[in-house]
XYZ file of C-alpha atoms in Angstrom:
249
model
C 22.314 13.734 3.800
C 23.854 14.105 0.381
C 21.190 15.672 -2.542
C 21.726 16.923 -6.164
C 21.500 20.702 -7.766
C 21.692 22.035 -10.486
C 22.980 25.167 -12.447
C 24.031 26.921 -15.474
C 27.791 26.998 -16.563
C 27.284 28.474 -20.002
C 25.269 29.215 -22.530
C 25.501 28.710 -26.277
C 22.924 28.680 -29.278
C 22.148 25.138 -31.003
C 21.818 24.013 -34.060
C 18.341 24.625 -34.663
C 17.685 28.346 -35.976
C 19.624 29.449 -33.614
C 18.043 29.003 -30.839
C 19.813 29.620 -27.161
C 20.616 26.346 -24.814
C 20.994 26.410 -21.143
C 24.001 24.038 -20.277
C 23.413 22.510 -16.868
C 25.926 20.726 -14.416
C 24.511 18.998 -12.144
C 26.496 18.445 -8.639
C 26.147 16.749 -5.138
C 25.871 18.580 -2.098
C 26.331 16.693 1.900
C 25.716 18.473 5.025
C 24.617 16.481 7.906
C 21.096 18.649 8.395
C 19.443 19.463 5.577
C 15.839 21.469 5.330
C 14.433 20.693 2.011
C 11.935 23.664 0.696
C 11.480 21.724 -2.381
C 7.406 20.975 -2.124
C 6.909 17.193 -0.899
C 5.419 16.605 -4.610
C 8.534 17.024 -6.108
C 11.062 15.952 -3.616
C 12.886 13.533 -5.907
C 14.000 16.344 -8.205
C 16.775 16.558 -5.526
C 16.761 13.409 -3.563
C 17.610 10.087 -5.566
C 14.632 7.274 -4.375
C 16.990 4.734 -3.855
C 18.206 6.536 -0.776
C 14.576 6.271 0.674
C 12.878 3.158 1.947
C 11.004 1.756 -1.149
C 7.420 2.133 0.983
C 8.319 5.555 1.434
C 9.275 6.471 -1.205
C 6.486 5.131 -2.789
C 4.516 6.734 0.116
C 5.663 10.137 -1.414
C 4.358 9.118 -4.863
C 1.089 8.814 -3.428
C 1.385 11.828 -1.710
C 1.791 14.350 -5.011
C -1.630 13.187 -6.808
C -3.436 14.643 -4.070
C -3.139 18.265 -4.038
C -5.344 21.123 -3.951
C -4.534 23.177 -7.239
C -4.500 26.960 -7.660
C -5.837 28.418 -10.934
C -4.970 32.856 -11.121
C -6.160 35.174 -13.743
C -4.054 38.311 -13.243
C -5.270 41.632 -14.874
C -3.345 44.989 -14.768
C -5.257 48.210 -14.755
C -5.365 51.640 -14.497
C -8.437 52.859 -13.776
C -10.045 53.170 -10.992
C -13.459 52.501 -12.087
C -12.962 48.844 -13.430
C -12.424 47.405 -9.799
C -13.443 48.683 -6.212
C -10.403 47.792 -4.335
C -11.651 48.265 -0.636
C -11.960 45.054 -0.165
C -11.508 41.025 -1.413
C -14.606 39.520 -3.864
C -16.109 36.769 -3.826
C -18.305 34.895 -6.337
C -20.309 31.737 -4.981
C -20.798 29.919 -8.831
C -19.710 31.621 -11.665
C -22.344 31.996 -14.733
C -19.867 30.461 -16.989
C -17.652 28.147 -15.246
C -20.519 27.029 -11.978
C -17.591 27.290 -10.148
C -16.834 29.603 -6.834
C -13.778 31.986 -7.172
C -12.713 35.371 -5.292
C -10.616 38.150 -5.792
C -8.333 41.076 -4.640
C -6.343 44.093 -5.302
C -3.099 45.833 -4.799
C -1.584 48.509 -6.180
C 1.837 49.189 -7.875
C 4.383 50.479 -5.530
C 6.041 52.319 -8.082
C 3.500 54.033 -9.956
C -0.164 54.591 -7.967
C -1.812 54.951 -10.745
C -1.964 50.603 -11.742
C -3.321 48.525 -10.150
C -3.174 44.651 -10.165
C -6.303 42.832 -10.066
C -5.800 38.779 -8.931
C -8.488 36.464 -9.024
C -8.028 32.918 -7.824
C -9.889 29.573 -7.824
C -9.221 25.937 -5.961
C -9.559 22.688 -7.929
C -9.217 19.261 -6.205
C -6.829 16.577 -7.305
C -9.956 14.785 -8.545
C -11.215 17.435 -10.965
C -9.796 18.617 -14.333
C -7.121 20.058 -15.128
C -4.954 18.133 -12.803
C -1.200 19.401 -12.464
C 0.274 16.020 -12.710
C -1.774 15.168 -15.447
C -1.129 18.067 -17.970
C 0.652 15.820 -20.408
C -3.061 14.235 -21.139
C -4.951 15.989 -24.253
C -8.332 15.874 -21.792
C -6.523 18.025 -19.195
C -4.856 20.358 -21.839
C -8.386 21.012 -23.213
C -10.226 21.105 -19.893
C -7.423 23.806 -19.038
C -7.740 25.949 -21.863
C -11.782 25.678 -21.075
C -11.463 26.666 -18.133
C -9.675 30.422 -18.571
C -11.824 30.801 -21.184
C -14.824 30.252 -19.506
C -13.878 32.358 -16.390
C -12.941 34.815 -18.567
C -16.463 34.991 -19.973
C -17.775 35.305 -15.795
C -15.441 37.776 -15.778
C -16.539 40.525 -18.596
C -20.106 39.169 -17.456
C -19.261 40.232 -13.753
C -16.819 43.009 -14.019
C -18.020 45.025 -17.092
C -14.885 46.411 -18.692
C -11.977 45.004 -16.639
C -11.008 42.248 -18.847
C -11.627 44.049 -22.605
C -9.615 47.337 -20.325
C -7.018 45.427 -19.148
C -2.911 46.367 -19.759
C -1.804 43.282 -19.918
C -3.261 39.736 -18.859
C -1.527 36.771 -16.718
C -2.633 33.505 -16.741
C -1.243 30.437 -14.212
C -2.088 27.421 -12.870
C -0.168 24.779 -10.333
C -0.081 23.181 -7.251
C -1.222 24.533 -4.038
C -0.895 22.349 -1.194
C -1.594 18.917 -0.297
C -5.348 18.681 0.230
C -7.073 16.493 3.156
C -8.301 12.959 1.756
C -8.967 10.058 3.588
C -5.482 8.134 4.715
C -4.650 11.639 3.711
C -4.747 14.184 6.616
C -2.775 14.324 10.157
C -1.270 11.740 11.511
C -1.514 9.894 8.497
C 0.910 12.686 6.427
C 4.179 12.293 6.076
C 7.014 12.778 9.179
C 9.400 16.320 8.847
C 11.989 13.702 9.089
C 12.326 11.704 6.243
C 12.640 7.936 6.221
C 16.044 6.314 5.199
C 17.502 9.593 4.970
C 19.493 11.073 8.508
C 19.227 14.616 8.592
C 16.793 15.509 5.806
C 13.742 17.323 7.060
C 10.668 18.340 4.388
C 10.097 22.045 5.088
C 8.456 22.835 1.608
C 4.673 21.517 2.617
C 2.892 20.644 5.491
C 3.130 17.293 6.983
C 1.950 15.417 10.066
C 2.910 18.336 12.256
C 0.754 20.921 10.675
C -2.436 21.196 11.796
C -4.238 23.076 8.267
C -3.765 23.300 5.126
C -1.971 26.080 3.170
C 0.994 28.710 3.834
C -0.447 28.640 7.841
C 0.137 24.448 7.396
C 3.513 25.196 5.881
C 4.608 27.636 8.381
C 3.670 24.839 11.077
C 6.006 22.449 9.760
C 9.065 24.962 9.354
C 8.519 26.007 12.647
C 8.339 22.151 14.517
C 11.502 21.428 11.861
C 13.452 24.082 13.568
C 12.523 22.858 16.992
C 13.904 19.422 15.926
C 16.932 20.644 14.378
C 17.963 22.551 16.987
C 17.225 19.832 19.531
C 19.493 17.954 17.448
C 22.004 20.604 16.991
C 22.121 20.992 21.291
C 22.676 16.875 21.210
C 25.495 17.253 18.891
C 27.075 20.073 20.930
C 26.782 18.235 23.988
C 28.317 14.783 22.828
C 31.288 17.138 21.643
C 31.370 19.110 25.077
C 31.859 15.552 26.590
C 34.214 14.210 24.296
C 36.851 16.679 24.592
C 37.465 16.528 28.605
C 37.899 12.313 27.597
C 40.390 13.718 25.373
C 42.199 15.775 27.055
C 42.352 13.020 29.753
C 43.380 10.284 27.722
């Protein structure tokens, strides 16, 4: 299997005011096993489709429109009495956004005193925003909407945690691939992939997972390293064979 990387070789400043530039080299790498943690959706960042059967490939492009997207509102604190951390929360329909979120806790290693409050919502592929649609003015503003709004459920909610907060993080991306019709066991994608010996997907779940999420992800590592090492023992053994023929030619 031969893919492409990248990486930085230098860095200079440009033209304009300035500014820094990254310098990138890109370079080909060939091993005959590869396990590709690169998420399904954006497999092609580091394998060229015209190594792939066109229906597959095109498979994959079908593939990366139908994830489950992750929305997180991150707010540092350090006071105890803006969030009970003894457990996660969870809100059925927010008053702002009508939409169900939850959240959780965890405290800074280093200093006991902060705390990290995450909160978290799912949005289909089918909803806005829409990862692979960000480009689009309609998802841009349904984005910005969005943390806006759940902000508003969350000084309505939490009294004090948002207008309190150190310092606020905001993100939004894929998730995992989400079950759809056509879309969901068998009918996912091989570990293996098709027209290309000795690549295995790794990054997301596929037909061998049987859920969605990490757990789904951790499926399909775990049946890729069964398969690889099947393979490995078949490559071993051929060699094992050949060398006695060798010896006795």
């Amino acid at each position: 299997m031969e893919g492409q990387v990248g990486g930085p070789s230098s860095t200079g400043f440009g033209p304009a005011a300035g500014l820094p530039r990254l310098r990138l080299v890109d370079s080909g790498i060939e091993a005959s096993i590869v396990a590709s943690a690169v998420a399904i959706w954006d497999i092609f960042s580091i394998v060229s489709e015209d190594d792939l059967r066109p229906w597959y490939a095109d498979r994959l492009r079908h593939v990366h429109r139908k994830t489950l997207n992750l929305a997180t509102l991150t707010y540092a604190i350090d006071r105890d009495d803006l969030w009970d951390d003894t457990g996660q929360r969870w809100v059925q329909e927010g008053p702002v956004t009508k939409r169900p979120w939850c959240g959780s806790s965890l405290r800074y290693f280093d200093d006991k005193k902060r705390t990290e409050v995450s909160l978290w919502m799912q949005i289909g592929w089918w909803d806005k925003p829409n990862v692979f649609q960000m480009r689009e003015a309609s998802h841009k503003a349904a984005l910005k909407k969005l943390f806006e709004d759940w902000d508003a459920d969350v000084r309505a909610l939490f009294p004090g945690l948002a207008e309190n907060a150190l310092w606020t993080l905001r993100s939004f991306g894929p998730a995992t691939l989400i079950e759809t019709p056509g879309n969901v066991g068998r009918s996912l994608v091989d570990i293996e992939a098709e027209g290309v010996d000795g690549l295995y997907l790794v990054g997301e779940r596929t037909s061998a997972a049987k859920i969605m999420g990490v757990y789904g992800s951790a499926q399909t590592a775990l049946a890729a390293c069964d398969r690889i090492l099947t393979t490995l023992e078949g490559m071993v053994s051929v060699t094992r064979r050949s060398a006695p023929e060798a010896a006795g030619a």
